[in-house]
CSV table of C-alpha atoms in Angstrom, one decimal:
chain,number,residue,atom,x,y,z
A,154,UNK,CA,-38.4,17.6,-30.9
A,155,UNK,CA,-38.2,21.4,-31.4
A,156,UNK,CA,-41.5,22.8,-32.1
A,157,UNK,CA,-41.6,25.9,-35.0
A,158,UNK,CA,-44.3,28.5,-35.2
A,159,UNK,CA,-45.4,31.4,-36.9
A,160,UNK,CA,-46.6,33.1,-34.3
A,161,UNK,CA,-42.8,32.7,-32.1
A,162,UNK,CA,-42.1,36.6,-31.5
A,163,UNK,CA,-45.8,37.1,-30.0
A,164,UNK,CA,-45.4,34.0,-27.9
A,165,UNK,CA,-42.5,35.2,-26.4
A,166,UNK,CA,-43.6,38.7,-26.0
A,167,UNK,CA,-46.3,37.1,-24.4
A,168,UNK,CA,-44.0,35.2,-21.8
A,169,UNK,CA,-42.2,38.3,-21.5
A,170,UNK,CA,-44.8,40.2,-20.0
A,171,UNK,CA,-45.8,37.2,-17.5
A,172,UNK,CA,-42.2,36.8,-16.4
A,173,UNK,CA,-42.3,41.0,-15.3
A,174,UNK,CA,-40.2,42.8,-18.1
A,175,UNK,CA,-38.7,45.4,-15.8
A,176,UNK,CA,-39.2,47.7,-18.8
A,177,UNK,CA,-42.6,47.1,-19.3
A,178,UNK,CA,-43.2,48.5,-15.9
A,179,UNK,CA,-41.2,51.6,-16.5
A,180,UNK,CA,-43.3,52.2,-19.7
A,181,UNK,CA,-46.5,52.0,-17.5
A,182,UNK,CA,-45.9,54.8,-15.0
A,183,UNK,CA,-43.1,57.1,-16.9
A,184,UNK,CA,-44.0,60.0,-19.0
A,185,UNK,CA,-40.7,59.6,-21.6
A,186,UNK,CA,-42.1,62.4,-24.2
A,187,UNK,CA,-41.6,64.9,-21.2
A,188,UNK,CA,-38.8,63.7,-20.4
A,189,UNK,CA,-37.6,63.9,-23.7
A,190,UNK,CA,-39.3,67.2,-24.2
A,191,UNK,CA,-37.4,69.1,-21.3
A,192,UNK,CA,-33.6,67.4,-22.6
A,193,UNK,CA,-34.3,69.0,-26.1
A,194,UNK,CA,-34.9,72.2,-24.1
A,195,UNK,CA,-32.0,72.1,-22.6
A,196,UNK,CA,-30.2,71.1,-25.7
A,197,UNK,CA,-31.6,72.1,-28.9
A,198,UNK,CA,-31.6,69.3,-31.4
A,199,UNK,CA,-29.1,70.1,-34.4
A,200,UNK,CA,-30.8,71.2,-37.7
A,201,UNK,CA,-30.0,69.4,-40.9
A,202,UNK,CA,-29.1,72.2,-43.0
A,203,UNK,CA,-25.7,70.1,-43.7
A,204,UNK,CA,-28.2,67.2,-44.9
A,205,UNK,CA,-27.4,63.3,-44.1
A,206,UNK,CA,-29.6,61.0,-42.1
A,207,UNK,CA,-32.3,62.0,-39.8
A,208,UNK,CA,-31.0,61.9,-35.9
A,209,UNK,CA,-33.0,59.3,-33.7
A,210,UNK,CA,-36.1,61.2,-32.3
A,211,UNK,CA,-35.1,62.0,-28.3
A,212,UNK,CA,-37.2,60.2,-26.6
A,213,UNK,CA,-36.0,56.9,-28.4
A,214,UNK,CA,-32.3,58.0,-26.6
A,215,UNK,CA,-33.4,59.0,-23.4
A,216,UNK,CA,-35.3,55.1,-23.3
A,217,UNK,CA,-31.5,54.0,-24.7
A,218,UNK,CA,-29.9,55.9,-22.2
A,219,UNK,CA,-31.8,54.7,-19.8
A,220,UNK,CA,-31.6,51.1,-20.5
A,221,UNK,CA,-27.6,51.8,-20.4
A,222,UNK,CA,-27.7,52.9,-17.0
A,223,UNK,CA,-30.6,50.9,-15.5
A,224,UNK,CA,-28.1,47.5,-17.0
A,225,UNK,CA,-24.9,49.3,-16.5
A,226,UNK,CA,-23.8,48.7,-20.0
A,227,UNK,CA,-20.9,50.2,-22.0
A,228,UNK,CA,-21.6,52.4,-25.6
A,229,UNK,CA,-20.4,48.8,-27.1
A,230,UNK,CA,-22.5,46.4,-25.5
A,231,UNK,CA,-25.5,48.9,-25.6
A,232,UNK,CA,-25.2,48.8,-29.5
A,233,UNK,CA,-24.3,45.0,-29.1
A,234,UNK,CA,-27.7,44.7,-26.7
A,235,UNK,CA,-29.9,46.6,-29.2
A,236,UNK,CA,-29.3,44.3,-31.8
A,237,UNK,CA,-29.4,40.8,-29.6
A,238,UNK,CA,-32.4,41.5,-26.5
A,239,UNK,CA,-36.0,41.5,-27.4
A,240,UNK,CA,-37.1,43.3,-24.0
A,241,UNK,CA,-34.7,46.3,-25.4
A,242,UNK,CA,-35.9,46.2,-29.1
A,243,UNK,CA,-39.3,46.7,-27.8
A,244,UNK,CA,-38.9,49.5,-25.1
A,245,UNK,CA,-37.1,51.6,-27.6
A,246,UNK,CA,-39.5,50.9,-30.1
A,247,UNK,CA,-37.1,49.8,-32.8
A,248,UNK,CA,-38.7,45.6,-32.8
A,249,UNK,CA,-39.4,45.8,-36.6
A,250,UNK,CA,-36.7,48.0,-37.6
A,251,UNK,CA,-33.4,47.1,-39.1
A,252,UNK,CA,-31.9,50.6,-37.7
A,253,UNK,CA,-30.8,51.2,-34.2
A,254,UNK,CA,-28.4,53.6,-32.5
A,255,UNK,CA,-24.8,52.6,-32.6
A,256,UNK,CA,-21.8,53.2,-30.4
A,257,UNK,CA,-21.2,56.4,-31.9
A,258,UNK,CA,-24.8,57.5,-31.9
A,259,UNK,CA,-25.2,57.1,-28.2
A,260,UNK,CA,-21.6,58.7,-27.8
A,261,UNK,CA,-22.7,61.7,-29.9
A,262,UNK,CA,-25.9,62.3,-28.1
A,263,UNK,CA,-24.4,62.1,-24.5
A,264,UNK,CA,-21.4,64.8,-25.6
A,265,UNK,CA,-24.0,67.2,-27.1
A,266,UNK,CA,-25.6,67.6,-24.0
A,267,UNK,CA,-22.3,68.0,-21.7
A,268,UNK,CA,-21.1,70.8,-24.7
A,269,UNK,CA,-25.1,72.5,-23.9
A,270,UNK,CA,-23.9,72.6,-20.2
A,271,UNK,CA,-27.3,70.7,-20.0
A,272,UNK,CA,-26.0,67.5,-18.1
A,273,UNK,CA,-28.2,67.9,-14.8
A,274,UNK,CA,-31.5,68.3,-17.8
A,275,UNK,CA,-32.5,64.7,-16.7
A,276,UNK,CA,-32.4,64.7,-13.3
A,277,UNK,CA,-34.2,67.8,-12.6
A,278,UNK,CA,-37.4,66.1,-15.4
A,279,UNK,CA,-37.3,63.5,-13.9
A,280,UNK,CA,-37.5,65.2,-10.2
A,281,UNK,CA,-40.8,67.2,-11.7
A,282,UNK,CA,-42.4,64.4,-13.1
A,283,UNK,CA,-42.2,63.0,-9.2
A,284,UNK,CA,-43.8,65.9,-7.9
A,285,UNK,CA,-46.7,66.0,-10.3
A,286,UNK,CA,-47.7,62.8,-9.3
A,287,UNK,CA,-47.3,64.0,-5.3
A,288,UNK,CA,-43.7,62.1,-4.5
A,289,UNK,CA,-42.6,65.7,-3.0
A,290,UNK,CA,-40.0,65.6,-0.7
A,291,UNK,CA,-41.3,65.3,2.8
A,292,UNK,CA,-40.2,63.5,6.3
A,293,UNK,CA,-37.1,65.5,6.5
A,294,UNK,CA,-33.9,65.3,4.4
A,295,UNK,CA,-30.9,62.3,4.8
A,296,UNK,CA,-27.4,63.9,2.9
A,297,UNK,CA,-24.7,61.7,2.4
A,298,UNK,CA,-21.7,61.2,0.0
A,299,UNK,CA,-20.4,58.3,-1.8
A,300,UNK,CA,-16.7,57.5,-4.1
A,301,UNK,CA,-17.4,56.7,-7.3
A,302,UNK,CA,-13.8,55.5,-8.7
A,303,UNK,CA,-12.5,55.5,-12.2
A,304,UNK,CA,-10.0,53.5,-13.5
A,305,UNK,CA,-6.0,54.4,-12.0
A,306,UNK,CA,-3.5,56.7,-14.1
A,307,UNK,CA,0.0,55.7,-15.1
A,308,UNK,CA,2.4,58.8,-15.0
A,309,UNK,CA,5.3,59.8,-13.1
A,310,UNK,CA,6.1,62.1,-10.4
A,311,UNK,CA,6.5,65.3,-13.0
A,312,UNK,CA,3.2,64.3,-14.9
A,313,UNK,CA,1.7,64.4,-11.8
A,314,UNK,CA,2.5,67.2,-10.6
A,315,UNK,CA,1.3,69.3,-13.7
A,316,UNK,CA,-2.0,67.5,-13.5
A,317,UNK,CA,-2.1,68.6,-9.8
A,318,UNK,CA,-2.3,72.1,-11.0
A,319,UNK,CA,-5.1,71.5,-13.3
A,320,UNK,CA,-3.0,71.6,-16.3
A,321,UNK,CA,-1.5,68.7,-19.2
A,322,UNK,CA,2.3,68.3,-19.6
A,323,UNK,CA,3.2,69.5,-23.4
A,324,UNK,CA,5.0,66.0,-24.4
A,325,UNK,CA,1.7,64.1,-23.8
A,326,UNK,CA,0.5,63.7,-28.3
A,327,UNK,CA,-3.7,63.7,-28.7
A,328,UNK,CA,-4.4,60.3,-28.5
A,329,UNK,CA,-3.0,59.9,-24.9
A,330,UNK,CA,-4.5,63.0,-23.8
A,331,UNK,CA,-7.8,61.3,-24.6
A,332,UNK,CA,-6.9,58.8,-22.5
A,333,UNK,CA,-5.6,60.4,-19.3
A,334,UNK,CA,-8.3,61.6,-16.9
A,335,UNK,CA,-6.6,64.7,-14.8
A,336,UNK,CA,-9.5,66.1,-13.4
A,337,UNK,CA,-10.1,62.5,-11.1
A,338,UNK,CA,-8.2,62.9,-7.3
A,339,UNK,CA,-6.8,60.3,-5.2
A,340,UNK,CA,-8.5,60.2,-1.5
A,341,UNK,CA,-8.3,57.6,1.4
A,342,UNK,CA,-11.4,56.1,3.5
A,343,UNK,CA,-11.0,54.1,6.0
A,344,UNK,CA,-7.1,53.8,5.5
A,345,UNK,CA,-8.0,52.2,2.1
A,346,UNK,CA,-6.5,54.4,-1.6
A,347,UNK,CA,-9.6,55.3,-4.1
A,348,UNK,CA,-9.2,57.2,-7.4
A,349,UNK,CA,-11.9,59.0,-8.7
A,350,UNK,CA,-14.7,61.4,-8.1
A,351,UNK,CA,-17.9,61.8,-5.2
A,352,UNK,CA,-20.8,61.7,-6.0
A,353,UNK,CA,-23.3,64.0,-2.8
A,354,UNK,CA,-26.7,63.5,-2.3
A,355,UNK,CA,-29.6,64.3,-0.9
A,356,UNK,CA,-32.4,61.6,-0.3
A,357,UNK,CA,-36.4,62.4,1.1
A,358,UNK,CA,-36.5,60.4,4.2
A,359,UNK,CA,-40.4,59.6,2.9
A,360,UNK,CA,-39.9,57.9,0.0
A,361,UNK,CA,-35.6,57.5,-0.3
A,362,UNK,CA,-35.8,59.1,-3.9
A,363,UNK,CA,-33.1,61.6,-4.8
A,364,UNK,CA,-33.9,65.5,-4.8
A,365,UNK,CA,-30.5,67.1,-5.1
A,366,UNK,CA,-27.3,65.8,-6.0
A,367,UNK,CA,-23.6,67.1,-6.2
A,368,UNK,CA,-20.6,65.9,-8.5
A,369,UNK,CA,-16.9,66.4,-7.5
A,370,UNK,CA,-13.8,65.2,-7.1
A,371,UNK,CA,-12.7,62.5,-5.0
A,372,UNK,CA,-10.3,64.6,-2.4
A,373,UNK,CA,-13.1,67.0,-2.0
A,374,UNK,CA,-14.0,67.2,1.8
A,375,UNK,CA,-18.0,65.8,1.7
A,376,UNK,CA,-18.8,68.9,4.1
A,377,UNK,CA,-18.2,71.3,1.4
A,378,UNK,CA,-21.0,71.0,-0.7
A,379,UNK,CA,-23.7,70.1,2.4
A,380,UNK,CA,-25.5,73.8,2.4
A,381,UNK,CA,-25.3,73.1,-1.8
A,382,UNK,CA,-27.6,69.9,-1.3
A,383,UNK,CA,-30.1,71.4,1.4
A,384,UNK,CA,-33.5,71.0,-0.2
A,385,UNK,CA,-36.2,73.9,1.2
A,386,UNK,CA,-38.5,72.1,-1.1
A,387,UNK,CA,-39.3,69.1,1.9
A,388,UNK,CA,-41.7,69.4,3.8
A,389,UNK,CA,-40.1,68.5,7.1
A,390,UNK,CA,-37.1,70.9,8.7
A,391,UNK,CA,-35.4,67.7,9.7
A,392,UNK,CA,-31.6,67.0,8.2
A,393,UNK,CA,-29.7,64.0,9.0
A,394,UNK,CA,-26.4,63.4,8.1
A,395,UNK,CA,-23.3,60.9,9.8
A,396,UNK,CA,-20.2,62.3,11.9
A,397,UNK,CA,-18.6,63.6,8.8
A,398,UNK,CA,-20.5,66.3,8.2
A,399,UNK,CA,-20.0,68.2,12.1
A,400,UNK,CA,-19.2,71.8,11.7
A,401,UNK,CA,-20.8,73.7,14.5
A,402,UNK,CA,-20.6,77.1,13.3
A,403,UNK,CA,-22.9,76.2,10.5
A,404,UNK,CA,-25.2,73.9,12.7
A,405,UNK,CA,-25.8,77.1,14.4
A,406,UNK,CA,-26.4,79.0,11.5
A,407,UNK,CA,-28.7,76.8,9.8
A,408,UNK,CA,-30.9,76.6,12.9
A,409,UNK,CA,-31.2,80.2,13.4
A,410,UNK,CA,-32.5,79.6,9.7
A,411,UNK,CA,-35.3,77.4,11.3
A,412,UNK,CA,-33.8,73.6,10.5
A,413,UNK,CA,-33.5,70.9,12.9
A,414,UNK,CA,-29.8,69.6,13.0
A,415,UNK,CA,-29.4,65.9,13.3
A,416,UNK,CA,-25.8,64.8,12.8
A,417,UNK,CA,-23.9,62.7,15.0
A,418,UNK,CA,-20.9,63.5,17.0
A,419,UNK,CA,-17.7,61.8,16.6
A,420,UNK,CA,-15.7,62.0,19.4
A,421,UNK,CA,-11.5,61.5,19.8
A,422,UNK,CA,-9.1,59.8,22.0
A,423,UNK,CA,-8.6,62.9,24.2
A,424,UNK,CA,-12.4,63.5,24.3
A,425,UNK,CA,-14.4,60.3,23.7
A,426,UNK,CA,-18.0,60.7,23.2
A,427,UNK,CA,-20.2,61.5,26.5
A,428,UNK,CA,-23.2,58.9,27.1
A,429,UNK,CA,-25.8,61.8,26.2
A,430,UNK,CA,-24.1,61.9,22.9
A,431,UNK,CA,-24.1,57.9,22.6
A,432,UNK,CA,-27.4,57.6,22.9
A,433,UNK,CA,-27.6,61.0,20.4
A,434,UNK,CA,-26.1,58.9,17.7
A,435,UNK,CA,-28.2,55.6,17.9
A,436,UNK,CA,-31.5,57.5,18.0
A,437,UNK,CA,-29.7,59.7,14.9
A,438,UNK,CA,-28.8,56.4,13.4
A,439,UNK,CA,-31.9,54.4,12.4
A,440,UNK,CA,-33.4,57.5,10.0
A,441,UNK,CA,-29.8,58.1,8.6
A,442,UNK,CA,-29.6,55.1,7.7
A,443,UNK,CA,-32.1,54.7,5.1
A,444,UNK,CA,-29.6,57.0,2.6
A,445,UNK,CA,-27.6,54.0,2.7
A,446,UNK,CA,-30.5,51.9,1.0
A,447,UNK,CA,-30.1,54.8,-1.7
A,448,UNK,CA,-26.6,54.5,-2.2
A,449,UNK,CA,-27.2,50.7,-2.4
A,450,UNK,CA,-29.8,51.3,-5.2
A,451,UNK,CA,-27.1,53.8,-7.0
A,452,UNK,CA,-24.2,50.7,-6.4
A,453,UNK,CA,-26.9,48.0,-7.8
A,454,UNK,CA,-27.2,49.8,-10.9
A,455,UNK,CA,-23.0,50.2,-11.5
A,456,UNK,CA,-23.0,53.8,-9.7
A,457,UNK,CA,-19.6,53.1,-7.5
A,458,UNK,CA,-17.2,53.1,-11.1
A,459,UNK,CA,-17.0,55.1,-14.0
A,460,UNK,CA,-16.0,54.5,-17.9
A,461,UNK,CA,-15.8,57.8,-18.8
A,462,UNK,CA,-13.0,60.4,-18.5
A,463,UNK,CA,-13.6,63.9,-16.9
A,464,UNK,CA,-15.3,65.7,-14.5
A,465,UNK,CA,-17.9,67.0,-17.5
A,466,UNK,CA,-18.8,63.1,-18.2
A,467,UNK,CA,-18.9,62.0,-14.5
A,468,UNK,CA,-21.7,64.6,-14.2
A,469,UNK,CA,-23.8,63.7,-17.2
A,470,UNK,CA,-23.3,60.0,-16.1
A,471,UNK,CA,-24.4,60.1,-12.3
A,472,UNK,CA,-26.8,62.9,-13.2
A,473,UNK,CA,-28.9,60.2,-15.5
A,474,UNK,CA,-27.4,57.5,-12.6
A,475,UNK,CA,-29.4,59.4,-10.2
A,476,UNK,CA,-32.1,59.4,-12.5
A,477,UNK,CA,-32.6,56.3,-13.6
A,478,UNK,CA,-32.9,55.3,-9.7
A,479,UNK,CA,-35.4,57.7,-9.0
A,480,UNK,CA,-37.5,56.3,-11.6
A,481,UNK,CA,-36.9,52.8,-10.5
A,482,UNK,CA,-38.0,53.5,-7.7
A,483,UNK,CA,-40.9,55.6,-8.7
A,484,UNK,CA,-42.2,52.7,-10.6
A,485,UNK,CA,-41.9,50.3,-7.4
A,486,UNK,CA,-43.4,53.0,-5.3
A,487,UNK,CA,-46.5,52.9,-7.4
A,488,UNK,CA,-46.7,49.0,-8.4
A,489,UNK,CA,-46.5,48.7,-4.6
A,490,UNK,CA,-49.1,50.4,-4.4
A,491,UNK,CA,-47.3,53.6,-1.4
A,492,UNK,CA,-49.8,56.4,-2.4
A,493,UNK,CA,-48.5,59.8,-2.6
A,494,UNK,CA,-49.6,62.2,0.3
């Protein structure tokens, strides 16, 4: 027998909160009208001299936004999750409304803040909300890079060669333009083909939350952008990084800056590593590999694929990627009860 009541949306709000709504403990430790407050700084709201309904107020999209990349969830099935999942309804703060954002809506908002140049808006609130409640950077500083890959291209040889050089072959009408990423690069790890873009960052070794972060494409060398992601903001002069990263000229020029070098040497058939620099590696090793557990984090929440086309949208997505991890993991930090220091 099926047992009716009044009362059914506050009972299972109820069980909600004893199960541990995820949400629930975002809400509890997350400052969204800041958050909100610094994205409409970096990207005015639009006026409404033209008239027509009233845009959803920020902070309710930066909670959708969030949502979307904390679920890894397409503009579809956000607008399809909004309408269905009570745990959503009542984060956003839309439970007793018969209005929420749709696809378009959440497509709108994200494209207004790449056209701003105001992509990276997020990451850095976020990143200051962290250090006003003490989670600065300290214990030195792990950099690492990861491919994030996007779905494959069909063209031929002559197509590709005019998206080599940056540019779009003439014959190609609107609606396939739209559809053909040509700022995404081919690259090969471990003998294995990806297509896509990197995503470079730069972890705390303290708390494994991410202070600096670099978007490019996927045949970009990861050394490149290593000086780009040094943060002078830890409090350690520690740097750790794998073999990829050796370059001695600017290992020596970043300790005459006063940083302490820890990469690990690869070595090659005609000059295998040396015992000293075995035993170099292992002890490198063990702190090094705590970016991993960040990457890890960024993979859990979708961060190793991409929907979107363009180098403009894989930064605004894997800018509020990177993001939504740190405050995951701000939230666990304090629920767990690891006191900043």
């Amino acid at each position: 027998m099926i047992k009716h009541s009044l009362f059914a949306d506050q009972e299972r709000e109820a069980k909600l909160n004893e199960l541990g709504d995820t949400l629930r403990v975002l809400e509890q430790h997350v400052d969204f009208a800041a958050l909100a407050a610094a994205v409409d700084a970096a990207a005015p709201r639009p006026g409404r001299g033209r008239g027509g309904r009233p845009p959803f107020p920020t902070e309710l999209m930066v909670r959708v936004l969030l949502i979307q990349q904390l679920f890894n969830l397409s503009d579809e099935q956000m607008e399809f999750q909004l309408l269905d999942r009570l745990s959503f309804q009542r984060f956003i703060g839309l439970r007793h409304s018969s209005q929420i954002p749709d696809r378009t809506t959440i497509w709108t908002f994200k494209e207004r803040r790449i056209q701003a140049g105001a992509s990276e808006s997020i990451f850095d609130a976020v990143n200051r909300q962290l250090s006003m409640h003490g989670y600065m950077a300290r214990g030195g500083q792990m950099i690492d890079a990861s491919i994030v890959q996007t779905p494959k291209q069909s063209i031929n040889k002559e197509e590709k060669a005019i998206v080599t050089e940056g540019a779009m072959p003439a014959d190609w009408k609107p609606a396939k333009r739209r559809q053909k990423d040509i700022d995404a690069r081919w690259t090969k790890k471990h003998g294995k083909s990806y297509f896509g873009y990197k995503l470079s960052a730069n972890a705390d070794k303290r708390y494994k939350l991410i202070r600096r972060i670099k978007v490019c494409t996927a045949s970009e060398h990861d050394t490149l952008h290593f000086e780009a992601l040094i943060d002078p903001g830890n409090t350690s002069r520690d740097i750790y990084a794998d073999k990829g990263y050796v370059d001695g000229e600017r290992e020596a020029r970043l300790k005459g800056q006063g940083w302490r070098m820890h990469i690990q040497r690869k070595g090659s058939k005609d000059k295998p590593l040396s015992e000293a620099q075995k035993r170099r590696n292992k002890r490198i090793a063990k702190p090094r590999a705590r970016v991993e557990h960040v990457f890890a984090g960024l993979a859990q929440l979708g961060g190793k694929a991409l929907r979107s086309i363009g180098l403009a949208r894989a930064t605004l997505h894997l800018n509020w990627k990177a993001a939504t991890y740190n405050l995951q993991r701000f939230s666990y930090l304090k629920q767990a009860g690891i006191v900043a220091f």
